[in-house]
Every structure is written in C-alpha cells, then in structure tokens.
Short mmCIF file of C-alpha atoms in Angstrom, two decimals:
data_model
loop_
_atom_site.label_atom_id
_atom_site.label_comp_id
_atom_site.label_asym_id
_atom_site.label_seq_id
_atom_site.Cartn_x
_atom_site.Cartn_y
_atom_site.Cartn_z
CA MET I 1 84.31 11.80 -1.02
CA LYS I 2 84.13 11.55 2.78
CA ARG I 3 81.53 9.50 4.41
CA GLY I 4 79.40 11.97 6.38
CA ALA I 5 78.37 14.35 3.67
CA ALA I 6 77.34 11.95 0.96
CA GLY I 7 74.18 11.27 2.92
CA ALA I 8 73.42 14.95 3.08
CA ALA I 9 73.52 15.21 -0.66
CA GLY I 10 71.30 12.17 -0.85
CA ALA I 11 68.63 13.97 1.07
CA ALA I 12 68.95 16.95 -1.21
CA PHE I 13 68.73 15.01 -4.42
CA ALA I 14 65.76 12.96 -3.25
CA ALA I 15 63.94 16.15 -2.35
CA MET I 16 64.75 17.66 -5.71
CA VAL I 17 63.54 14.51 -7.46
CA ALA I 18 60.16 15.14 -5.91
CA ALA I 19 60.38 18.72 -7.12
CA GLY I 20 61.02 17.57 -10.66
CA ALA I 21 58.18 15.10 -10.62
CA ALA I 22 55.87 17.85 -9.51
CA ARG I 23 56.23 19.47 -12.90
CA ALA I 24 55.09 16.39 -14.79
CA SER I 25 51.36 16.96 -15.17
CA SER I 26 50.97 13.36 -16.36
CA GLY I 27 52.13 12.32 -12.90
CA LEU I 28 49.82 14.80 -11.17
CA ASP I 29 46.60 15.23 -13.10
CA SER I 30 43.73 12.97 -12.16
CA PRO I 31 42.73 13.65 -14.82
CA ASP I 32 42.43 17.44 -15.34
CA ILE I 33 41.87 20.65 -13.40
CA GLY I 34 38.61 22.58 -13.94
CA VAL I 35 35.16 22.24 -12.40
CA LEU I 36 33.30 21.21 -15.58
CA GLN I 37 36.05 18.68 -16.32
CA LEU I 38 35.84 17.39 -12.75
CA GLY I 39 32.14 16.64 -13.05
CA ARG I 40 32.60 14.83 -16.40
CA GLY I 41 35.50 12.59 -15.41
CA GLY I 42 37.80 14.73 -17.56
CA ALA I 43 35.95 13.91 -20.81
CA TRP I 44 35.99 17.44 -22.20
CA VAL I 45 38.51 17.85 -25.04
CA ALA I 46 35.83 17.78 -27.78
CA ARG I 47 33.35 19.93 -25.81
CA ALA I 48 35.87 22.63 -24.69
CA ASP I 49 33.19 25.21 -23.94
CA ASP I 50 34.68 27.48 -21.26
CA PRO I 51 37.80 29.70 -21.17
CA LEU I 52 40.00 26.93 -19.68
CA ALA I 53 40.08 25.69 -23.28
CA ALA I 54 43.05 28.07 -23.64
CA TYR I 55 45.07 25.26 -22.02
CA PHE I 56 43.01 22.08 -22.53
CA ASN I 57 42.01 22.63 -26.20
CA PRO I 58 42.56 26.10 -27.67
CA ALA I 59 40.50 25.19 -30.74
CA GLY I 60 37.43 25.44 -28.50
CA LEU I 61 38.01 29.18 -28.04
CA ALA I 62 36.83 29.84 -31.60
CA ALA I 63 33.26 28.82 -30.72
CA GLN I 64 32.98 30.77 -27.43
CA ARG I 65 31.64 34.19 -26.60
CA SER I 66 33.93 36.65 -24.83
CA SER I 67 33.92 35.47 -21.22
CA ALA I 68 35.75 35.39 -17.88
CA HIS I 69 36.18 32.35 -15.66
CA GLY I 70 37.24 31.78 -12.07
CA GLY I 71 37.27 28.50 -10.17
CA VAL I 72 38.86 26.60 -7.34
CA HIS I 73 39.31 22.96 -6.34
CA PHE I 74 39.49 22.00 -2.68
CA ILE I 75 41.66 18.90 -2.64
CA GLN I 76 42.03 16.32 0.13
CA LEU I 77 44.76 13.77 -0.58
CA ALA I 78 45.13 10.85 1.85
CA GLN I 79 48.38 8.85 1.66
CA CYS I 80 49.90 6.11 3.82
CA PHE I 81 53.13 4.11 3.54
CA THR I 82 54.20 0.91 5.29
CA ARG I 83 57.93 0.33 4.98
CA LEU I 84 59.13 -3.27 4.84
CA GLY I 85 62.48 -4.99 4.43
CA PRO I 86 63.28 -7.72 1.89
CA ASP I 87 61.96 -10.29 4.40
CA GLY I 88 58.55 -8.60 4.32
CA GLN I 89 58.92 -7.37 7.91
CA PRO I 90 59.09 -3.76 9.17
CA VAL I 91 62.61 -2.33 9.02
CA PRO I 92 64.19 -2.20 12.51
CA PRO I 93 66.49 0.52 13.86
CA SER I 94 70.22 -0.25 13.90
CA TYR I 95 73.06 0.26 16.37
CA THR I 96 70.78 -0.25 19.36
CA THR I 97 68.59 -2.93 20.85
CA ALA I 98 66.73 -0.53 23.14
CA ILE I 99 64.32 0.67 20.45
CA PRO I 100 61.46 -1.67 19.48
CA ALA I 101 61.03 -2.20 15.75
CA PRO I 102 57.88 -0.80 14.12
CA GLY I 103 55.07 -3.32 14.46
CA SER I 104 56.74 -5.17 17.34
CA GLU I 105 55.49 -5.21 20.93
CA GLY I 106 55.89 -1.71 22.32
CA GLY I 107 56.98 -0.29 18.96
CA PRO I 108 55.22 2.29 16.77
CA ASP I 109 52.64 1.45 14.13
CA PRO I 110 54.46 0.39 10.92
CA GLU I 111 52.00 2.38 8.77
CA VAL I 112 52.82 6.09 8.47
CA CYS I 113 50.34 8.58 6.99
CA ALA I 114 50.81 12.06 5.57
CA GLU I 115 49.30 15.00 7.39
CA GLY I 116 47.35 17.89 5.94
CA GLY I 117 43.89 19.26 5.30
CA LEU I 118 42.11 20.77 2.31
CA PHE I 119 44.41 22.35 -0.25
CA PRO I 120 42.92 25.05 -2.55
CA ASN I 121 43.91 24.96 -6.22
CA PRO I 122 42.53 28.02 -8.12
CA GLN I 123 42.10 28.70 -11.85
CA LEU I 124 41.57 31.94 -13.78
CA ALA I 125 40.84 32.22 -17.50
CA ALA I 126 39.30 34.52 -20.09
CA THR I 127 38.26 34.47 -23.74
CA LEU I 128 38.18 37.53 -26.01
CA ARG I 129 36.38 37.21 -29.30
CA VAL I 130 38.37 39.23 -31.84
CA SER I 131 36.31 38.51 -34.94
CA ASP I 132 33.79 36.11 -36.39
CA ALA I 133 36.48 33.46 -36.87
CA LEU I 134 39.15 34.34 -34.26
CA ALA I 135 39.31 34.32 -30.47
CA VAL I 136 42.15 34.80 -27.98
CA GLY I 137 42.28 33.08 -24.60
CA VAL I 138 44.42 33.13 -21.50
CA ALA I 139 44.45 30.68 -18.59
CA VAL I 140 46.41 30.64 -15.34
CA LEU I 141 46.25 27.33 -13.52
CA GLY I 142 48.38 24.81 -11.72
CA PRO I 143 48.78 21.05 -12.14
CA HIS I 144 46.09 18.88 -10.65
CA GLY I 145 47.93 18.02 -7.45
CA VAL I 146 48.48 18.93 -3.83
CA GLY I 147 50.93 21.77 -3.27
CA GLU I 148 51.54 21.17 0.43
CA ARG I 149 52.03 17.89 2.24
CA SER I 150 53.88 16.72 5.35
CA TRP I 151 54.95 13.35 6.70
CA PRO I 152 56.09 12.92 10.31
CA GLU I 153 59.79 13.07 11.11
CA SER I 154 59.31 10.83 14.13
CA LEU I 155 56.65 8.53 15.56
CA PRO I 156 55.39 8.27 19.14
CA TYR I 157 55.29 4.93 20.93
CA THR I 158 55.19 3.54 24.46
CA HIS I 159 58.34 1.67 25.41
CA PRO I 160 57.63 -1.34 27.66
CA SER I 161 60.29 -0.13 30.13
CA PHE I 162 60.77 3.62 29.54
CA GLY I 163 57.25 4.80 28.76
CA GLU I 164 56.39 7.47 26.17
CA MET I 165 59.12 7.89 23.54
CA THR I 166 59.61 8.74 19.86
CA GLN I 167 61.40 7.01 17.00
CA PRO I 168 62.47 8.32 13.57
CA SER I 169 59.78 7.65 10.96
CA PRO I 170 60.54 4.89 8.44
CA GLN I 171 59.60 6.96 5.33
CA ARG I 172 61.90 9.88 6.15
CA TYR I 173 64.48 8.96 3.49
CA LEU I 174 61.80 9.45 0.83
CA LEU I 175 59.93 12.55 2.02
CA THR I 176 58.99 14.45 5.16
CA SER I 177 57.59 17.71 3.80
CA LEU I 178 56.62 19.26 0.47
CA ASP I 179 55.56 22.82 -0.30
CA ALA I 180 55.17 23.66 -3.97
CA LEU I 181 53.79 26.61 -5.91
CA MET I 182 53.40 25.72 -9.59
CA LEU I 183 51.72 27.78 -12.31
CA MET I 184 51.21 27.28 -16.03
CA PRO I 185 50.07 30.61 -17.55
CA THR I 186 48.97 29.94 -21.14
CA LEU I 187 48.18 32.38 -23.96
CA SER I 188 46.28 30.84 -26.88
CA VAL I 189 44.38 31.60 -30.07
CA GLY I 190 41.53 29.68 -31.66
CA PHE I 191 40.63 30.05 -35.33
CA THR I 192 37.80 28.79 -37.55
CA PRO I 193 39.05 28.39 -41.13
CA ALA I 194 35.86 26.71 -42.32
CA GLU I 195 32.39 26.03 -40.97
CA GLY I 196 32.52 23.24 -38.39
CA VAL I 197 36.34 23.17 -38.19
CA SER I 198 38.51 25.01 -35.66
CA ILE I 199 42.18 24.87 -34.75
CA GLY I 200 44.14 26.44 -31.92
CA ALA I 201 47.57 26.86 -30.39
CA GLY I 202 48.93 28.24 -27.16
CA PHE I 203 52.22 29.16 -25.48
CA ILE I 204 52.88 27.97 -21.90
CA TRP I 205 55.14 29.93 -19.57
CA GLY I 206 55.55 27.42 -16.76
CA MET I 207 57.12 28.26 -13.42
CA ALA I 208 57.71 26.47 -10.12
CA VAL I 209 58.92 27.36 -6.63
CA LEU I 210 59.55 24.29 -4.50
CA ASP I 211 60.60 23.52 -0.93
CA PHE I 212 61.29 19.94 0.22
CA VAL I 213 62.67 18.21 3.31
CA ASN I 214 63.84 14.64 3.83
CA PHE I 215 66.66 12.61 5.38
CA ALA I 216 69.63 10.56 4.23
CA GLU I 217 72.21 8.26 5.76
CA ALA I 218 75.73 9.43 6.51
CA THR I 219 76.76 5.81 7.01
CA SER I 220 74.85 2.65 6.13
CA ALA I 221 74.17 -0.22 8.51
CA PRO I 222 73.17 -3.72 7.43
CA GLY I 223 69.73 -4.80 8.56
CA GLY I 224 68.47 -1.46 9.77
CA ASP I 225 68.46 2.34 9.62
CA ASP I 226 71.44 4.32 10.82
CA PHE I 227 69.75 7.19 12.62
CA ASN I 228 72.07 7.53 15.61
CA ALA I 229 74.39 10.47 16.30
CA ARG I 230 76.75 9.32 13.54
CA GLY I 231 73.97 8.85 11.05
CA ASP I 232 71.02 10.71 9.58
CA LEU I 233 71.22 14.18 8.16
CA ARG I 234 68.16 16.36 7.60
CA THR I 235 68.25 18.30 4.34
CA ARG I 236 66.04 21.07 3.08
CA ALA I 237 66.16 21.88 -0.63
CA LYS I 238 64.67 25.04 -2.12
CA ALA I 239 64.49 25.02 -5.91
CA ASP I 240 62.93 27.25 -8.52
CA ASP I 241 62.56 27.38 -12.28
CA LEU I 242 60.76 30.51 -13.43
CA PHE I 243 60.73 29.75 -17.15
CA ILE I 244 59.59 26.32 -18.34
CA PRO I 245 58.40 26.99 -21.91
CA GLY I 246 55.92 24.78 -23.68
CA PHE I 247 53.00 24.77 -26.09
CA VAL I 248 49.59 23.24 -26.63
CA LEU I 249 47.88 22.44 -29.94
CA GLY I 250 44.20 21.71 -30.39
CA ALA I 251 41.65 20.87 -33.07
CA ARG I 252 37.90 20.44 -33.19
CA TRP I 253 35.67 19.19 -36.01
CA ALA I 254 31.88 19.06 -36.08
CA ALA I 255 31.82 15.96 -38.27
CA THR I 256 28.01 15.72 -38.32
CA ALA I 257 25.07 17.47 -36.71
CA HIS I 258 25.49 15.09 -33.76
CA LEU I 259 29.19 14.15 -33.62
CA ASP I 260 32.18 16.32 -32.66
CA LEU I 261 35.82 15.25 -32.70
CA GLY I 262 38.49 16.92 -30.58
CA ALA I 263 42.27 16.51 -30.29
CA TRP I 264 44.96 18.01 -28.03
CA PHE I 265 48.73 17.80 -27.69
CA LYS I 266 51.08 19.30 -25.10
CA TRP I 267 54.87 19.64 -25.08
CA GLN I 268 56.92 21.32 -22.40
CA ASP I 269 60.65 21.75 -21.88
CA ALA I 270 62.51 19.97 -19.09
CA VAL I 271 62.66 21.35 -15.58
CA ARG I 272 66.05 22.91 -14.91
CA ALA I 273 65.91 23.97 -11.27
CA GLU I 274 68.73 25.54 -9.29
CA THR I 275 68.65 24.70 -5.60
CA ASP I 276 69.77 26.03 -2.22
CA LEU I 277 70.68 23.52 0.49
CA THR I 278 70.31 23.54 4.27
CA ILE I 279 71.84 20.46 5.90
CA GLU I 280 71.59 19.53 9.58
CA SER I 281 73.91 16.80 10.84
CA ARG I 282 73.85 14.98 14.23
CA TYR I 283 70.05 15.12 14.03
CA TRP I 284 69.20 12.12 16.25
CA THR I 285 70.60 10.88 19.55
CA PRO I 286 71.77 7.22 19.73
CA ALA I 287 68.32 6.43 21.16
CA GLY I 288 66.57 7.77 18.05
CA VAL I 289 65.22 10.93 19.71
CA LYS I 290 65.70 14.37 18.14
CA ASN I 291 68.97 15.81 19.38
CA ALA I 292 68.17 18.89 21.48
CA ASP I 293 71.84 19.97 21.70
CA PRO I 294 73.71 18.66 18.63
CA CYS I 295 76.66 21.03 19.19
CA LYS I 296 77.27 20.25 22.87
CA GLY I 297 78.98 23.51 23.72
CA GLU I 298 80.52 24.13 20.31
CA PRO I 299 79.82 27.40 18.47
CA PRO I 300 76.21 27.89 17.34
CA GLY I 301 75.45 26.36 13.98
CA CYS I 302 78.28 23.86 14.22
CA ASN I 303 76.09 21.21 12.56
CA VAL I 304 74.25 23.40 10.03
CA THR I 305 75.41 23.88 6.41
CA GLU I 306 73.86 26.66 4.32
CA GLU I 307 74.77 26.61 0.62
CA ARG I 308 73.17 28.71 -2.10
CA SER I 309 73.10 27.49 -5.71
CA ALA I 310 74.47 24.14 -4.63
CA GLY I 311 73.29 22.18 -7.65
CA GLU I 312 70.86 21.77 -10.51
CA LEU I 313 68.12 19.31 -11.36
CA THR I 314 67.23 18.34 -14.93
CA MET I 315 64.09 16.34 -15.58
CA PRO I 316 62.12 15.85 -18.81
CA ILE I 317 58.39 16.58 -18.73
CA PRO I 318 56.34 13.93 -20.55
CA MET I 319 54.42 14.87 -23.68
CA GLU I 320 50.66 14.31 -23.53
CA ALA I 321 47.91 13.81 -26.11
CA LYS I 322 44.12 13.33 -26.12
CA LEU I 323 41.53 12.32 -28.69
CA GLY I 324 37.83 12.86 -27.97
CA LEU I 325 34.54 11.83 -29.59
CA ARG I 326 31.43 13.71 -28.45
CA TYR I 327 27.85 12.77 -29.34
CA HIS I 328 25.27 15.46 -28.63
CA ARG I 329 21.52 15.50 -29.20
CA PRO I 330 20.28 18.96 -30.28
CA ARG I 331 17.23 20.14 -28.40
CA ALA I 332 14.06 20.38 -30.44
CA GLY I 333 13.39 24.05 -31.13
CA ALA I 334 16.82 25.14 -29.92
CA LEU I 335 17.56 28.82 -30.51
CA ARG I 336 20.35 27.98 -32.95
CA ALA I 337 19.06 30.43 -35.55
CA ALA I 338 19.00 33.28 -33.03
CA ARG I 339 22.63 32.51 -32.16
CA SER I 340 23.69 32.39 -35.79
CA SER I 341 23.60 36.07 -36.53
CA ALA I 342 26.11 37.74 -38.79
CA ALA I 343 27.99 38.93 -35.71
CA GLU I 344 28.46 35.51 -34.10
CA PRO I 345 27.58 32.70 -36.50
CA ARG I 346 29.82 30.10 -34.89
CA VAL I 347 29.15 30.48 -31.16
CA ARG I 348 28.09 27.29 -29.36
CA ASP I 349 26.07 27.10 -26.15
CA PRO I 350 25.36 23.47 -25.11
CA MET I 351 23.02 24.61 -22.30
CA VAL I 352 20.72 26.12 -24.93
CA ASP I 353 21.34 24.05 -28.03
CA ASP I 354 21.58 20.49 -26.63
CA LEU I 355 19.38 18.10 -24.70
CA PHE I 356 22.38 16.02 -23.65
CA ASP I 357 25.88 15.06 -24.71
CA VAL I 358 28.21 12.09 -24.07
CA GLU I 359 31.96 12.22 -24.67
CA LEU I 360 34.57 9.46 -24.85
CA ASP I 361 38.23 10.48 -24.63
CA PHE I 362 41.43 8.49 -25.05
CA THR I 363 44.63 9.82 -23.47
CA TRP I 364 48.37 9.14 -23.63
CA ALA I 365 51.21 10.42 -21.45
CA ASN I 366 54.82 9.80 -22.48
CA ASN I 367 55.94 9.05 -18.92
CA SER I 368 58.70 6.74 -20.14
CA ALA I 369 60.67 9.92 -20.91
CA VAL I 370 61.31 10.06 -17.15
CA ASP I 371 63.73 7.17 -16.80
CA ALA I 372 66.05 8.95 -14.39
CA ILE I 373 66.35 12.35 -12.76
CA GLU I 374 69.71 14.02 -13.22
CA VAL I 375 70.87 15.91 -10.12
CA ARG I 376 74.39 17.36 -10.06
CA PHE I 377 76.06 19.32 -7.27
CA ARG I 378 79.01 21.64 -7.30
CA GLU I 379 82.14 19.78 -6.22
CA GLY I 380 83.80 20.37 -2.88
CA ILE I 381 80.83 21.60 -0.82
CA PRO I 382 81.79 20.84 2.82
CA VAL I 383 79.17 19.61 5.29
CA ARG I 384 79.53 20.89 8.85
CA GLY I 385 79.27 18.47 11.71
CA THR I 386 80.74 15.56 9.73
CA VAL I 387 84.26 14.17 9.48
CA VAL I 388 85.45 16.57 6.76
CA GLY I 389 82.66 15.38 4.47
CA THR I 390 81.74 16.88 1.11
CA VAL I 391 78.61 16.69 -1.02
CA PRO I 392 78.96 14.17 -3.88
CA PRO I 393 78.73 15.78 -7.34
CA ASN I 394 76.52 13.05 -8.85
CA ALA I 395 73.25 12.21 -7.12
CA ASP I 396 71.17 10.90 -10.04
CA VAL I 397 68.25 8.63 -9.18
CA PRO I 398 66.23 6.26 -11.37
CA HIS I 399 62.44 6.60 -11.59
CA ARG I 400 61.74 4.28 -14.51
CA TRP I 401 58.30 5.64 -15.28
CA ARG I 402 56.37 4.12 -18.17
CA ASP I 403 53.78 5.45 -20.60
CA VAL I 404 50.23 5.80 -19.30
CA LEU I 405 47.07 5.23 -21.34
CA GLY I 406 43.68 6.40 -20.18
CA VAL I 407 40.01 6.43 -21.09
CA ARG I 408 37.42 8.98 -19.93
CA LEU I 409 33.66 8.90 -20.28
CA GLY I 410 31.29 11.65 -19.24
CA GLY I 411 28.43 13.85 -20.25
CA ASP I 412 25.82 16.52 -19.47
CA PHE I 413 22.04 16.42 -19.35
CA VAL I 414 20.26 19.76 -19.67
CA VAL I 415 17.33 19.56 -17.26
CA LEU I 416 16.07 23.09 -17.95
CA PRO I 417 17.34 24.84 -21.07
CA ASP I 418 19.40 27.95 -20.42
CA LEU I 419 19.01 27.32 -16.67
CA LEU I 420 20.15 23.96 -15.23
CA ALA I 421 22.45 21.12 -16.35
CA LEU I 422 23.61 17.98 -14.54
CA ARG I 423 26.73 15.99 -15.39
CA ALA I 424 28.60 12.84 -14.41
CA GLY I 425 31.61 10.87 -15.59
CA GLY I 426 34.56 8.70 -14.77
CA PHE I 427 38.03 7.77 -15.95
CA PHE I 428 40.65 5.03 -15.83
CA GLU I 429 44.42 5.41 -16.23
CA THR I 430 46.95 2.60 -16.42
CA LYS I 431 49.81 2.06 -14.00
CA GLY I 432 52.82 4.29 -14.63
CA GLN I 433 55.53 2.74 -12.48
CA ASP I 434 56.80 -0.63 -11.31
CA ASP I 435 56.11 -1.36 -7.64
CA ALA I 436 59.84 -1.74 -6.94
CA ASP I 437 60.36 1.93 -7.90
CA LEU I 438 57.59 3.48 -5.78
CA ASN I 439 58.30 6.86 -4.25
CA LEU I 440 56.25 9.22 -2.09
CA ASP I 441 56.60 12.23 -4.40
CA PHE I 442 53.69 11.08 -6.62
CA HIS I 443 51.60 7.94 -6.77
CA LEU I 444 51.78 6.29 -10.20
CA GLY I 445 49.59 3.28 -9.55
CA TYR I 446 46.53 2.82 -11.76
CA ARG I 447 43.76 5.35 -11.13
CA VAL I 448 39.98 5.16 -11.29
CA GLY I 449 37.88 8.27 -10.77
CA VAL I 450 34.16 9.02 -10.57
CA GLY I 451 32.61 12.48 -10.47
CA ALA I 452 29.39 14.44 -10.75
CA GLY I 453 28.46 18.09 -11.07
CA VAL I 454 25.85 20.74 -11.73
CA THR I 455 25.64 24.11 -13.50
CA THR I 456 22.97 26.72 -12.94
CA ARG I 457 22.69 29.85 -15.10
CA VAL I 458 21.89 33.14 -13.43
CA GLY I 459 21.64 35.80 -16.12
CA PRO I 460 25.04 35.93 -17.90
CA VAL I 461 26.80 33.86 -15.21
CA ASP I 462 27.14 30.07 -15.08
CA ILE I 463 27.76 28.80 -11.54
CA SER I 464 29.14 25.26 -11.42
CA ALA I 465 29.97 22.78 -8.66
CA ALA I 466 31.43 19.29 -8.83
CA PHE I 467 32.81 16.45 -6.72
CA GLN I 468 35.21 13.68 -7.68
CA HIS I 469 36.74 10.72 -5.87
CA THR I 470 39.86 9.04 -7.21
CA PHE I 471 40.91 5.51 -6.29
CA PHE I 472 44.63 4.71 -6.62
CA GLY I 473 45.81 1.15 -7.12
CA PRO I 474 48.30 0.46 -4.31
CA LEU I 475 51.99 0.13 -5.09
CA ASP I 476 53.29 -2.85 -3.12
CA ASN I 477 56.68 -4.49 -3.62
CA GLY I 478 56.53 -6.66 -0.49
CA GLY I 479 59.71 -5.01 0.82
CA LYS I 480 61.74 -5.59 -2.34
CA GLY I 481 62.24 -1.97 -3.36
CA ARG I 482 64.98 -0.73 -5.67
CA ILE I 483 65.58 2.84 -4.46
CA LYS I 484 68.62 3.32 -2.22
CA ALA I 485 69.52 6.48 -0.40
CA VAL I 486 72.81 8.21 -1.07
CA SER I 487 75.15 7.36 1.80
CA GLY I 488 78.70 7.91 2.99
CA ALA I 489 79.31 4.15 2.96
CA VAL I 490 82.28 3.62 0.63
CA PRO I 491 81.95 -0.21 0.35
CA SER I 492 78.40 0.07 -1.02
CA GLY I 493 79.31 2.74 -3.57
CA TYR I 494 78.01 5.67 -1.56
CA ARG I 495 74.52 4.19 -1.46
CA SER I 496 72.64 2.71 1.46
CA ILE I 497 73.02 -1.02 1.89
CA GLN I 498 69.27 -1.55 2.15
CA SER I 499 66.59 -0.09 -0.09
CA VAL I 500 64.54 2.70 1.46
CA ASN I 501 61.32 2.28 -0.54
CA GLY I 502 60.39 -1.32 0.23
CA GLY I 503 56.76 -1.66 1.27
CA ARG I 504 53.25 -0.55 0.36
CA PHE I 505 52.06 2.92 -0.74
CA GLU I 506 48.33 3.76 -0.75
CA SER I 507 46.50 6.93 -1.79
CA SER I 508 43.00 8.29 -2.29
CA LEU I 509 41.81 11.70 -3.43
CA ASP I 510 38.61 13.63 -2.72
CA GLU I 511 37.97 17.05 -4.20
CA PHE I 512 35.21 19.60 -4.48
CA GLY I 513 35.18 22.32 -7.13
CA LEU I 514 33.28 25.58 -7.48
CA SER I 515 33.47 28.01 -10.42
CA GLY I 516 31.77 30.89 -12.16
CA THR I 517 31.83 31.88 -15.84
CA MET I 518 30.48 35.22 -17.07
CA ARG I 519 29.76 35.58 -20.79
CA PHE I 520 29.49 38.95 -22.52
#
C-alpha cells in the first residue's frame, strides 16, 4: 500500500462509520419520535394510544379506533468540539511555523461548532380496525436524530503579521458534513385474545441513503496535523442500504382497573451499505489555505478520484427493549359503557375515560453489539494526485459502545374531558461510550430530557403540540483519545501517529412537535 492513498480511504471509512451509526436508533433516539411521546418524556409503551403504536408497541393497536396520524418534529441540535492533544493543549499544525496554533495568540478559537438550523422530522401512521379483536397499523418514520449537519472545513483567524487568514478545522478528520435520509416503514397487527390482554407484532423495512464528507492524512506528522500539499485528502462517501429488515413485538395487559403493563422489543438486521467514493488530494496549500489550483496546469481532475461501489460497510444494529407500568385514574361517570358496544367493546380513549395517568418505563439498548465497524474496500483502487497510492482494503474502526439503560416518567392530566389534556415528563439514559472513543457522528454521553405538551380535541381530530429539551453529558478525554485516522504512514501501521478525537464534545437538543390524529 502506497502512502498517499491510505489517508483517502481513512476519510471514506470514517464517513461510512458515521453512516452506520445513523442506523442505530439506540444511538439516535432521545428517547422516541412522536409528539405525544415527546410531551411525556417517552413514557408511552403501556399507553400506546395513537397509530404510531405500529412501531412503538403494536399491541396498542388492538384498543384503538380506525385512525390516521400525521406529525412533525422540528429539531435543533447544537454541538461543539474542542480538540486537544495528549498534553491537554490544542493540536498545532505541522510542517510550518507560520500558522498560529488554535487558542494561541493570533490563532483561531479552539472550539469548533456545527452549523445548521431547524431540521424537520415527519411521521405518518394509520390504524385500521378489522374486527372486534384485530387491528392493522402502518407507520412511516425516521430515527429520532438530525438528518443534516455540517462542520466547518476551515476556520478564520487574524494572523499577527499577515492579517485575515484561514486554517483547516481541527475536527475535520472526524466529520465535516452529514446528509442522511433514513426511514423505517413498519406494518403491524394488534390482537386481543382475551379481555384486558393484547399482543402485537410488526415487520420493519428499513432503508437509508447517506452522504458524508471528512478528511484523512496521507502522511502522519508527529506533534501536529499534516494538512500541507503533501497531506490531507478530502473524501466524500455516498452509501445506501434499501433493505434493512427487522421486527417489533409488543404486549399490553390491563392488570387491574387502574394499572396497565406494556412491553416492547425491537430487532433489526445489520446495515450493509455499498458506497461510492470521491477523493480530492492536494486539498490544502503548505500554508493551510484551500488550494485554488491543485493541478497547476495539469489536465483537469488530476487530483480527483471517482470510484463507484468502492467498498461495503457492515454494522450491527443494537436490539432494544422497554417495560412500562401505567397507573390511570378513571374519571367518575366516564362514558365507558357507551364505548363498550358490541361493535367496539375494547376501544380505549384516555381523554374521555381517565382523569389522569402516570407511566414509568424502563429501557435497554444492546449498544455493546457495536464494538467495531467493519469497512472493507476493493483492492487496488488508485488515488489520483498521490504517489501511485491505492486505497487500503481494511479500514475497520473501533467504537466500543456499551449497553444503555434508561428510565422514563411522564403522564397526562385531562383538564376538560373529550376536549383538553396537558402532559409532562422526563427521562434519563446512561452513558453509552467511553470518553476516549468519542466521535462526532453521534453523542453517546448520558442524556437527561424534560418535556411538556398539550392536546386539544376538535370534533374527530386531536391536535397535539409538545416541546422537549435534552441535556447531554459532555464526553471529555482531556486530549487522550483513542481514535486514529487511517494514514499513508508505513511506520505507524497506516494510522496517524496522533489520535484525532482527543478533546471535549458537547451537545444539546431542542425540539418542537406538532401532530394531528383523526379517528373514524
């Protein structure tokens, strides 16, 4: 393997790693998608009273009227990263003394933040009641995450001698842009075999189309980043997997007149995504400025490699499970008898039947299944603009995720029966990754969320709104990270000499949801 192109493959594999992680809902959800869920802190598995139950607990379909649901979350994710070396100081550039290090006098700010505004995340679902005991549901939704995000490729600063300049951004080896479209269409059935007991199952046809950009080293310099004309390569990876099968199982039991129990389990096959590569070499000048003329009179495209079906990513998706306990206080004089006709004896309507309810959920995500991401490239792919370099066939990267446990608490209070309900809730999830393994694809620090919402009923339509804020525990390794970029440096085993993820990663999430559900 020649030294220039190994770095190019490193950029590709790191981008694809982010793509794989995007399919792991346990790494994305905070905690679940859906406007009612948002307002209750995700404590909903035992209630399961709208058509999104087709995914989140298909057993709940058996107690619903035929209905149609549409909703959207507007998500604002704020993320910042401060890269540090093993000495706890910002990582300086290499091969030149003319560029001030981040955080030094005249240098750029060492903290880099992602750019982007509100991202819409829609959901569609429907329930069709087939008989007294059987209902069918369908839901089309995406993971609870942000589908588009960008980090700067370079940072502006004012040089003490040369004035306004730019410098390559310190997080570029991890991520510079992300654009992902992910859907999980689910077809489910819910069945009531006995009064007060319902079970359900659903088939997931997952799909993902992903587009990522980041950088890698062609060579590796001790004590700094090699971004000069001999160094960094910019790689764009486009990957897609249009069939990621899976299933959900659900159960619900009305144990007493006041207590409901709910359970849910999800399994999904691994992501197996084929990718196309676009690699740009000679990206920076020796001064760290984007190279305006990388070919210098050579034929156009002399530094650009385009390769279709260059490799494949394989990543397991963690299993998930939930157990919920819901206490509800029936409203005195509730119209339960009127809703217990021979045609629909098992239909529930908490806005009519209950004064309030409180639910406590316990969750588990088998994140430890994601120990490493396997990324393999076809052998012998040449990289233009390098010294006869080729893409390395093995670009696996460790993630070392660990299982996540969570607790959710939330509930509704019906202010006006059949007209107005208020809700609130919160959740906590444990840390899912060691600080030394932090990456910018997804933040697996501990999470704490608080939310509130409202539903008003207008004829057959329930209109709901909710807001939630999620706090992420920072991931901070003090500069002692363990992720190294793929590099063309033979002495260091085709990996960068220094880690590229040392530092501190911080996130926060604000989101507003709006939905409507029409019952027939």
